[in-house]
Amino acid sequence: MHDLPDLTPDCASCAALCCMALPFDAGEDFAFDKPALHPCPNLSGHACTIHERLDAEGFRGCTLYDCLGAGQRVVHEVFDGADWRRDAALRAPMGEALVLMRRIHAALELLKATERMVLPRDLTAERDALMTLYAPAERWTPERLRAVAASGLETRLRSFLTALRPHV
C-alpha cells in the first residue's frame, strides 16, 4: 500500500478554484457561459451564494464536478495558502495547477483501485512505479506539475491500464 493524498474534496480548505478556473457553457448543466480564469458571479469570497439550490438555479454541472481533492492540495501544497482573490496574477497559475493536479488525482484513484487486483509481478511493479511517480515524496510545485504533464506519464498509465484487461 502507498501513502496517497486524500482524494476527497474539501471545499472549505480550497479557494473556490473550480469556480474561478474552469470554464462552462450555457446548456443543460449550466445556466450561463463562464470563461476560464474568471470567478463565477455566484461567488462571494470563496463561497457559492446559491450552493443549496445549484440544481434549481441551473447549475447541475457544479453538483456533478469532483476535484478529487486537487483544489485544496493546490492551494495549500503548491501555493502555500496563497489566494487568487488577493493576487489576481495567481489566477492562471492556480487554474493550470488545478487542472494538472486533478489529472494526477484521477490517475491515483485508478491506480488505487487496482490494488485490490491480483496481478502478475511485472504489473504489480509497474503499478508501484506509477504510484511513486504520481505521488512523490517531494512537494508539488507549478514547475513539477508541468514537467509531469509533459513527461508522457499519462501514456504510460494508459498502457498499464490496457495491460489489465486479461486480469479484470
Coordinates of N, CA and C in Angstrom, one line a residue:
M1 N 0.8 -1.2 0.0 CA 0.0 0.0 0.0 C 0.9 1.3 0.0
H2 N 0.4 2.3 -0.6 CA 1.1 3.5 -0.7 C 0.5 4.6 0.1
D3 N 1.3 5.6 0.5 CA 0.8 6.7 1.3 C 0.3 7.7 0.2
L4 N -1.0 7.8 0.0 CA -1.6 8.6 -1.0 C -2.2 9.9 -0.4
P5 N -2.3 10.9 -1.2 CA -3.0 12.1 -0.7 C -4.5 11.8 -0.6
D6 N -5.2 12.6 0.2 CA -6.6 12.5 0.3 C -7.3 12.9 -1.0
L7 N -8.1 12.0 -1.6 CA -8.7 12.2 -2.9 C -10.1 12.7 -2.7
T8 N -10.5 13.2 -1.5 CA -11.8 13.7 -1.2 C -11.8 15.2 -1.2
P9 N -12.7 15.8 -2.0 CA -12.7 17.3 -2.0 C -13.1 17.9 -0.6
D10 N -12.4 19.0 -0.3 CA -12.7 19.7 0.9 C -12.8 21.2 0.6
C11 N -14.0 21.5 0.1 CA -14.2 22.9 -0.4 C -13.9 24.0 0.6
A12 N -14.1 23.7 1.9 CA -13.8 24.7 3.0 C -12.3 24.9 3.0
S13 N -11.4 24.0 2.6 CA -10.0 24.2 2.6 C -9.4 24.7 1.2
C14 N -10.3 24.9 0.3 CA -9.9 25.4 -1.0 C -10.1 26.9 -1.1
A15 N -9.9 27.4 -2.3 CA -10.2 28.8 -2.5 C -11.1 29.0 -3.7
A16 N -12.1 28.1 -3.8 CA -13.0 28.1 -4.9 C -12.3 28.0 -6.3
L17 N -11.3 27.2 -6.4 CA -10.5 27.2 -7.6 C -11.4 26.7 -8.8
C18 N -12.2 25.7 -8.6 CA -13.0 25.3 -9.7 C -14.0 26.3 -10.2
C19 N -14.5 27.2 -9.2 CA -15.5 28.2 -9.5 C -14.8 29.4 -10.3
M20 N -13.5 29.5 -10.2 CA -12.7 30.5 -10.9 C -12.1 30.0 -12.1
A21 N -11.4 28.9 -12.0 CA -10.5 28.4 -13.1 C -11.2 27.8 -14.3
L22 N -12.3 27.0 -14.0 CA -12.9 26.2 -15.0 C -13.9 27.0 -15.8
P23 N -13.9 26.8 -17.1 CA -15.0 27.4 -18.0 C -16.2 26.5 -18.0
F24 N -17.4 27.1 -18.3 CA -18.5 26.3 -18.6 C -19.4 27.1 -19.6
D25 N -20.2 26.3 -20.4 CA -21.1 26.8 -21.4 C -22.5 26.7 -21.0
A26 N -23.3 27.7 -21.3 CA -24.8 27.6 -21.0 C -25.3 26.4 -21.7
G27 N -26.2 25.7 -21.0 CA -26.8 24.5 -21.6 C -27.5 23.7 -20.5
E28 N -27.5 22.4 -20.7 CA -28.2 21.5 -19.7 C -27.7 21.6 -18.3
D29 N -26.3 21.8 -18.2 CA -25.7 21.7 -16.9 C -25.3 23.1 -16.3
F30 N -25.4 24.1 -17.1 CA -25.0 25.4 -16.6 C -26.0 26.5 -17.2
A31 N -26.4 27.4 -16.3 CA -27.4 28.4 -16.7 C -26.8 29.5 -17.6
F32 N -25.5 29.7 -17.6 CA -24.9 30.8 -18.4 C -23.5 30.4 -18.7
D33 N -22.8 31.1 -19.7 CA -21.4 30.9 -20.0 C -20.5 31.5 -19.0
K34 N -19.4 30.9 -18.7 CA -18.4 31.5 -17.9 C -17.0 31.1 -18.5
P35 N -16.2 32.1 -18.8 CA -14.9 31.8 -19.4 C -13.9 31.3 -18.3
A36 N -12.9 30.6 -18.7 CA -11.9 30.1 -17.7 C -11.2 31.3 -17.1
L37 N -10.8 31.1 -15.9 CA -10.0 32.1 -15.1 C -10.8 33.3 -14.7
H38 N -12.1 33.2 -14.8 CA -13.0 34.3 -14.3 C -13.8 33.7 -13.2
P39 N -13.9 34.4 -12.1 CA -14.8 33.9 -11.0 C -16.2 33.8 -11.4
C40 N -16.9 32.8 -11.0 CA -18.3 32.7 -11.2 C -19.0 33.8 -10.5
P41 N -20.0 34.5 -11.1 CA -20.7 35.6 -10.5 C -21.5 35.1 -9.2
N42 N -21.7 33.8 -9.1 CA -22.4 33.3 -7.9 C -21.4 33.2 -6.7
L43 N -20.2 33.6 -6.8 CA -19.2 33.5 -5.7 C -19.3 34.8 -4.9
S44 N -19.2 34.6 -3.6 CA -19.0 35.7 -2.6 C -17.8 35.3 -1.8
G45 N -16.6 35.9 -2.0 CA -15.4 35.4 -1.4 C -15.1 34.1 -2.0
H46 N -15.0 33.0 -1.2 CA -14.7 31.7 -1.8 C -16.0 30.8 -1.5
A47 N -17.1 31.4 -1.4 CA -18.3 30.6 -1.1 C -19.4 30.9 -2.2
C48 N -20.1 29.8 -2.6 CA -21.1 29.9 -3.5 C -22.4 30.4 -2.9
T49 N -22.9 31.5 -3.4 CA -24.1 32.1 -2.8 C -25.4 31.3 -3.1
I50 N -25.3 30.3 -4.1 CA -26.5 29.5 -4.4 C -26.3 28.0 -4.2
H51 N -25.3 27.7 -3.4 CA -24.9 26.3 -3.2 C -26.0 25.4 -2.9
E52 N -26.9 25.8 -2.0 CA -28.0 25.0 -1.6 C -29.1 24.8 -2.7
R53 N -29.0 25.6 -3.8 CA -30.0 25.5 -4.8 C -29.4 25.4 -6.2
L54 N -28.2 24.8 -6.3 CA -27.5 24.8 -7.6 C -28.3 24.1 -8.7
D55 N -28.9 23.0 -8.4 CA -29.7 22.3 -9.4 C -30.9 23.2 -9.8
A56 N -31.6 23.7 -8.9 CA -32.8 24.5 -9.2 C -32.4 25.8 -10.0
E57 N -31.2 26.3 -9.8 CA -30.8 27.5 -10.5 C -30.1 27.2 -11.8
G58 N -30.0 25.9 -12.2 CA -29.5 25.5 -13.5 C -28.0 25.2 -13.5
F59 N -27.5 24.8 -12.3 CA -26.0 24.5 -12.2 C -25.8 23.1 -11.8
R60 N -26.4 22.2 -12.5 CA -26.2 20.8 -12.2 C -24.8 20.4 -12.4
G61 N -24.1 21.0 -13.3 CA -22.7 20.7 -13.6 C -21.8 20.9 -12.3
C62 N -22.2 21.9 -11.6 CA -21.4 22.2 -10.3 C -21.6 21.1 -9.3
T63 N -22.8 20.5 -9.3 CA -23.0 19.4 -8.3 C -22.4 18.1 -8.7
L64 N -22.1 18.0 -10.0 CA -21.5 16.8 -10.6 C -20.0 16.8 -10.5
Y65 N -19.4 18.0 -10.5 CA -17.9 18.1 -10.5 C -17.3 17.6 -9.2
D66 N -16.2 16.9 -9.3 CA -15.5 16.4 -8.2 C -14.0 16.6 -8.5
C67 N -13.4 17.5 -7.7 CA -11.9 17.8 -8.0 C -11.0 16.7 -7.4
L68 N -11.6 15.7 -6.7 CA -10.8 14.6 -6.1 C -9.8 15.1 -5.2
G69 N -10.1 16.2 -4.5 CA -9.1 16.8 -3.5 C -8.0 17.6 -4.1
A70 N -8.1 17.8 -5.4 CA -7.0 18.6 -6.1 C -7.0 20.1 -5.6
G71 N -8.2 20.6 -5.4 CA -8.3 22.1 -5.1 C -7.6 22.4 -3.8
Q72 N -7.9 21.8 -2.8 CA -7.2 22.1 -1.5 C -5.8 21.8 -1.6
R73 N -5.4 20.8 -2.3 CA -3.9 20.5 -2.4 C -3.2 21.6 -3.2
V74 N -3.8 22.1 -4.2 CA -3.2 23.1 -5.0 C -3.0 24.4 -4.1
V75 N -4.0 24.7 -3.4 CA -4.0 25.9 -2.5 C -2.9 25.8 -1.4
H76 N -2.9 24.6 -0.7 CA -2.0 24.5 0.4 C -0.6 24.0 0.1
E77 N -0.5 23.0 -0.8 CA 0.8 22.4 -1.1 C 1.5 23.2 -2.2
V78 N 0.9 23.4 -3.3 CA 1.5 24.0 -4.4 C 1.7 25.5 -4.2
F79 N 0.8 26.2 -3.6 CA 0.8 27.7 -3.5 C 0.9 28.2 -2.0
D80 N 1.2 27.3 -1.1 CA 1.4 27.7 0.3 C 0.3 28.6 0.9
G81 N -1.0 28.3 0.5 CA -2.1 29.1 1.1 C -2.4 30.4 0.4
A82 N -1.7 30.6 -0.8 CA -1.9 31.9 -1.5 C -3.4 31.9 -2.0
D83 N -3.8 33.1 -2.3 CA -5.2 33.3 -2.7 C -5.3 34.2 -3.9
W84 N -5.9 33.6 -5.0 CA -6.1 34.3 -6.2 C -7.0 35.6 -6.1
R85 N -7.8 35.7 -5.0 CA -8.6 36.9 -4.8 C -7.7 38.1 -4.4
R86 N -6.7 37.8 -3.6 CA -5.8 38.8 -3.1 C -4.7 39.2 -4.1
D87 N -4.4 38.2 -5.0 CA -3.4 38.4 -6.1 C -3.9 37.8 -7.4
A88 N -4.5 38.7 -8.2 CA -5.2 38.2 -9.4 C -4.2 37.6 -10.4
A89 N -2.9 37.9 -10.2 CA -1.8 37.3 -11.1 C -1.7 35.8 -10.8
L90 N -2.3 35.3 -9.7 CA -2.3 33.8 -9.4 C -3.4 33.1 -10.1
R91 N -4.3 33.8 -10.7 CA -5.5 33.0 -11.4 C -5.0 32.0 -12.4
A92 N -4.2 32.4 -13.3 CA -3.7 31.5 -14.4 C -2.9 30.3 -13.8
P93 N -1.8 30.6 -13.0 CA -1.0 29.5 -12.5 C -1.8 28.6 -11.6
M94 N -2.7 29.1 -10.8 CA -3.5 28.3 -9.9 C -4.5 27.5 -10.7
G95 N -5.1 28.1 -11.7 CA -6.0 27.4 -12.6 C -5.3 26.2 -13.3
E96 N -4.2 26.5 -13.9 CA -3.4 25.5 -14.5 C -3.0 24.3 -13.6
A97 N -2.6 24.7 -12.4 CA -2.2 23.7 -11.4 C -3.5 22.9 -11.0
L98 N -4.6 23.5 -10.9 CA -5.8 22.7 -10.5 C -6.1 21.6 -11.6
V99 N -6.0 22.0 -12.9 CA -6.3 21.1 -14.0 C -5.3 19.9 -13.9
L100 N -4.0 20.3 -13.7 CA -3.0 19.2 -13.7 C -3.1 18.3 -12.5
M101 N -3.3 18.9 -11.3 CA -3.4 18.1 -10.1 C -4.7 17.2 -10.2
R102 N -5.7 17.7 -10.7 CA -6.9 16.9 -10.9 C -6.6 15.7 -11.7
R103 N -5.8 15.8 -12.8 CA -5.4 14.7 -13.6 C -4.6 13.7 -12.8
I104 N -3.7 14.2 -12.0 CA -2.9 13.4 -11.1 C -3.7 12.6 -10.1
H105 N -4.7 13.3 -9.5 CA -5.5 12.6 -8.5 C -6.4 11.6 -9.2
A106 N -6.9 11.9 -10.4 CA -7.7 10.9 -11.2 C -6.8 9.6 -11.4
A107 N -5.6 9.8 -11.8 CA -4.7 8.7 -12.0 C -4.5 7.9 -10.7
L108 N -4.3 8.6 -9.6 CA -4.1 7.9 -8.4 C -5.3 7.1 -8.0
E109 N -6.5 7.7 -8.2 CA -7.8 7.0 -7.9 C -7.8 5.7 -8.7
L110 N -7.5 5.7 -10.0 CA -7.4 4.5 -10.8 C -6.4 3.5 -10.3
L111 N -5.2 4.0 -10.0 CA -4.2 3.1 -9.5 C -4.5 2.5 -8.2
K112 N -5.1 3.2 -7.3 CA -5.6 2.7 -6.0 C -6.6 1.6 -6.2
A113 N -7.5 1.8 -7.1 CA -8.5 0.7 -7.4 C -7.8 -0.6 -7.8
T114 N -6.7 -0.5 -8.5 CA -6.0 -1.7 -9.0 C -5.3 -2.5 -7.8
E115 N -5.2 -1.9 -6.7 CA -4.5 -2.5 -5.5 C -5.3 -3.7 -5.1
R116 N -6.6 -3.8 -5.4 CA -7.5 -4.9 -5.0 C -7.3 -6.1 -5.9
M117 N -6.6 -5.9 -7.0 CA -6.5 -6.9 -8.0 C -5.3 -7.8 -7.7
V118 N -5.4 -9.0 -8.1 CA -4.2 -10.0 -8.0 C -3.6 -9.9 -9.4
L119 N -2.4 -9.3 -9.4 CA -1.7 -9.1 -10.7 C -0.4 -9.8 -10.7
P120 N 0.1 -10.1 -11.9 CA 1.5 -10.7 -12.0 C 2.5 -9.7 -11.5
R121 N 3.6 -10.2 -11.2 CA 4.7 -9.4 -10.6 C 5.1 -8.2 -11.5
D122 N 5.1 -8.3 -12.8 CA 5.5 -7.2 -13.6 C 4.5 -6.1 -13.6
L123 N 3.2 -6.4 -13.6 CA 2.2 -5.4 -13.5 C 2.1 -4.8 -12.1
T124 N 2.4 -5.6 -11.1 CA 2.4 -5.0 -9.7 C 3.6 -4.0 -9.6
A125 N 4.7 -4.4 -10.2 CA 5.9 -3.5 -10.2 C 5.6 -2.2 -10.9
E126 N 4.9 -2.3 -12.1 CA 4.6 -1.1 -12.9 C 3.6 -0.2 -12.1
R127 N 2.6 -0.8 -11.5 CA 1.6 -0.1 -10.7 C 2.4 0.7 -9.6
D128 N 3.3 0.0 -8.9 CA 4.0 0.7 -7.8 C 4.9 1.8 -8.3
A129 N 5.5 1.6 -9.5 CA 6.3 2.7 -10.1 C 5.4 3.9 -10.4
L130 N 4.3 3.6 -11.0 CA 3.4 4.7 -11.4 C 2.9 5.4 -10.2
M131 N 2.5 4.7 -9.1 CA 2.1 5.4 -7.9 C 3.2 6.3 -7.3
T132 N 4.4 5.8 -7.4 CA 5.5 6.6 -6.9 C 5.7 7.9 -7.7
L133 N 5.5 7.8 -9.0 CA 5.6 8.9 -9.9 C 4.5 9.9 -9.7
Y134 N 3.3 9.4 -9.5 CA 2.1 10.2 -9.3 C 2.0 10.8 -7.9
A135 N 2.6 10.1 -6.9 CA 2.5 10.5 -5.5 C 3.9 10.6 -4.9
P136 N 4.8 11.5 -5.5 CA 6.2 11.5 -5.0 C 6.2 12.1 -3.6
A137 N 7.3 11.8 -2.9 CA 7.6 12.3 -1.6 C 7.7 13.8 -1.5
E138 N 8.3 14.4 -2.6 CA 8.5 15.8 -2.7 C 7.2 16.6 -2.9
R139 N 7.2 17.8 -2.5 CA 6.0 18.7 -2.7 C 5.9 19.0 -4.1
W140 N 4.6 19.2 -4.6 CA 4.4 19.6 -5.9 C 4.6 21.1 -6.0
T141 N 5.2 21.5 -7.2 CA 5.3 22.9 -7.5 C 4.7 23.1 -8.9
P142 N 4.4 24.3 -9.3 CA 3.8 24.5 -10.6 C 4.8 23.9 -11.7
E143 N 6.1 24.1 -11.5 CA 7.0 23.6 -12.5 C 7.0 22.0 -12.5
R144 N 6.9 21.4 -11.4 CA 6.9 19.9 -11.3 C 5.6 19.4 -12.0
L145 N 4.5 20.1 -11.7 CA 3.2 19.7 -12.3 C 3.3 19.7 -13.8
R146 N 3.9 20.8 -14.4 CA 4.0 21.0 -15.8 C 5.0 19.9 -16.4
A147 N 6.0 19.6 -15.7 CA 7.0 18.6 -16.1 C 6.4 17.3 -16.2
V148 N 5.6 16.9 -15.2 CA 4.9 15.6 -15.2 C 3.9 15.5 -16.3
A149 N 3.2 16.6 -16.5 CA 2.2 16.6 -17.6 C 2.8 16.4 -19.0
A150 N 4.0 16.9 -19.2 CA 4.8 16.9 -20.4 C 5.6 15.6 -20.6
S151 N 5.7 14.8 -19.5 CA 6.6 13.7 -19.5 C 6.2 12.4 -20.2
G152 N 4.9 12.3 -20.6 CA 4.4 11.1 -21.2 C 3.9 10.1 -20.1
L153 N 3.8 10.5 -18.9 CA 3.4 9.6 -17.8 C 1.9 9.1 -18.1
E154 N 1.1 10.0 -18.6 CA -0.3 9.6 -18.9 C -0.4 8.5 -19.9
T155 N 0.5 8.5 -20.9 CA 0.6 7.4 -21.9 C 1.0 6.1 -21.2
R156 N 2.0 6.2 -20.3 CA 2.4 5.0 -19.6 C 1.3 4.5 -18.7
L157 N 0.5 5.3 -18.1 CA -0.6 4.9 -17.3 C -1.7 4.2 -18.2
R158 N -2.0 4.8 -19.4 CA -2.9 4.1 -20.3 C -2.4 2.7 -20.7
S159 N -1.1 2.6 -20.9 CA -0.6 1.3 -21.3 C -0.7 0.3 -20.1
F160 N -0.5 0.8 -18.9 CA -0.7 -0.1 -17.8 C -2.1 -0.5 -17.6
L161 N -3.0 0.4 -17.8 CA -4.5 0.1 -17.6 C -4.9 -0.9 -18.7
T162 N -4.4 -0.7 -19.9 CA -4.7 -1.6 -21.0 C -4.2 -3.0 -20.7
A163 N -3.1 -3.1 -20.1 CA -2.5 -4.4 -19.8 C -3.3 -5.2 -18.7
L164 N -4.2 -4.5 -18.0 CA -5.0 -5.1 -17.0 C -6.2 -5.9 -17.6
R165 N -6.5 -5.7 -18.8 CA -7.7 -6.3 -19.4 C -7.8 -7.8 -19.1
P166 N -6.8 -8.6 -19.3 CA -6.9 -10.0 -19.0 C -7.1 -10.4 -17.6
H167 N -6.9 -9.4 -16.7 CA -7.0 -9.7 -15.2 C -8.2 -9.1 -14.6
V168 N -9.1 -8.6 -15.4 CA -10.3 -8.0 -14.9 C -11.4 -9.0 -14.9

